[in-house]
Amino acid sequence: MIRETDHALPRLAAAAIAALCLAALAGCIPNDGPAMRPGEDCISCHGGSTGTTTGGRGGHHASPAWSVAGTVFQASDLASGYEGAEVQITDANGWTFSMRTNEAGNFYSAESPTFPLHVCINANGAVTCQQSAITSGQGGCNSCHSARGSVGAPLSVH
Amino acid sequence: MPCLAIDRRLIGLAVALLLAPRLAEACVFLEDQVADGAAAETTTTSAATAVAPPAAPPAPLTAQQLDFDLLEKPPAGIQVDLAAVNRRRTMLNVHQAVGLGMFAVALANTIVGQLNYSDRFANGPSSGKYELTHTLTASATLLAFAGTGLLALLAPTPIPKEGSGIDRLTVHKISMATAAAGMLAETVLGIYTAKREGHLNQPDFAAAHLAIGYVTFAAISLGVGVIVF
């Protein structure tokens, strides 16, 4: 006797294979994702509720607001982001939190620390801290740490 | 004729003497039989008295009384709407096909969801390359799940289910109800997790979303498995 569910078994196997193929094909780095536009001034678009960004899927759309954001590059290759560096922020109230740079070297936070901030970068155990405090409105690190910024060079670590 | 008379008495006496032992044995035998019968009658009467009073001899049945059905009357047949039966069969066949497709999409969504979590939160490169795919597969899974469920819920039930207890369909329904609750929680939690981008607690919400996702997929797998296997 053949049950109707006997026909379902090969269908289930085919469905599972299709799912694996679909999953294998998945994955495309979005133009407006966490790795977008390394080295640019993030806060110019992600500075508040009025910020917009031009996404890879076309058109302008609202961007989440960051309080602090920037990019860490490799000192040996300023065109390559440094992945895995820990950016530590300590605000005026002594609250400390950290962010981890992604594969593009980008880091960002939507938390609301109290300015001025003190920033240190821990790259493979080597900690580098900024001498001056970051005042309100300077949460976009790349606005100064770029070739066109006041520092004249991007933020980089060895 | 005194001689003849004497002779007759003598003959009678002789016969009596000859038969006397036989008569005595017969009397003893008859007395035993009478005693056994009386004892048996006494026992039977006692038992009958204990169960029920002795019934009167049955009256002869009339012709009207003899006119009866030997078997019980059959129960009234169920009125089945054949159109509804056919509609139910069609809807449940589509339910099965869409359900298997939904299972495939849910499996892909679970895989992509794990890849997305590993990429974004588990010390991965945080490239976000699985976010769009995860959004698409999650939306497709939700739509397929809702469609599959509606096909089953809206299918007519012209023949009421008999019997009770736990069977495959009951397990299927319980599993899918669990999966439905998981789907709802995943949708709300997924959207909220995405909105927590840049916040320190986003990984915690993402971990909860991941855990509920696995529970939901396990419920879907159980629900499909009890029907297919």
PDB file of N, CA and C in Angstrom, chain B residues 7 42 71 120 141-142 155 171 200:
ATOM      1  N   ASP B   7     -52.860 -77.462  48.232  1.00  0.00           N
ATOM      2  CA  ASP B   7     -51.781 -77.369  47.229  1.00  0.00           C
ATOM      3  C   ASP B   7     -51.583 -75.909  46.740  1.00  0.00           C
ATOM      4  N   THR B  42     -34.266 -30.952  47.597  1.00  0.00           N
ATOM      5  CA  THR B  42     -34.098 -29.945  48.642  1.00  0.00           C
ATOM      6  C   THR B  42     -33.034 -28.928  48.254  1.00  0.00           C
ATOM      7  N   LEU B  71     -31.683  -8.540  13.990  1.00  0.00           N
ATOM      8  CA  LEU B  71     -30.524  -7.662  14.236  1.00  0.00           C
ATOM      9  C   LEU B  71     -31.002  -6.271  14.628  1.00  0.00           C
ATOM     10  N   ARG B 120      28.011  38.964  12.267  1.00  0.00           N
ATOM     11  CA  ARG B 120      27.821  40.245  12.928  1.00  0.00           C
ATOM     12  C   ARG B 120      28.258  40.266  14.393  1.00  0.00           C
ATOM     13  N   THR B 141       9.829  32.840   4.580  1.00  0.00           N
ATOM     14  CA  THR B 141       9.411  31.803   5.534  1.00  0.00           C
ATOM     15  C   THR B 141       8.116  32.197   6.226  1.00  0.00           C
ATOM     16  N   LEU B 142       8.048  33.458   6.619  1.00  0.00           N
ATOM     17  CA  LEU B 142       6.841  33.929   7.312  1.00  0.00           C
ATOM     18  C   LEU B 142       5.617  33.839   6.406  1.00  0.00           C
ATOM     19  N   ALA B 155      -9.476  24.750   5.579  1.00  0.00           N
ATOM     20  CA  ALA B 155     -10.004  23.561   4.897  1.00  0.00           C
ATOM     21  C   ALA B 155     -11.263  23.074   5.620  1.00  0.00           C
ATOM     22  N   VAL B 171       0.226  15.739  17.183  1.00  0.00           N
ATOM     23  CA  VAL B 171       1.608  16.206  17.358  1.00  0.00           C
ATOM     24  C   VAL B 171       1.934  17.273  16.315  1.00  0.00           C
ATOM     25  N   LEU B 200      24.837  48.657  22.577  1.00  0.00           N
ATOM     26  CA  LEU B 200      25.655  47.614  23.199  1.00  0.00           C
ATOM     27  C   LEU B 200      24.865  46.336  23.454  1.00  0.00           C
TER      28      LEU B 200
END
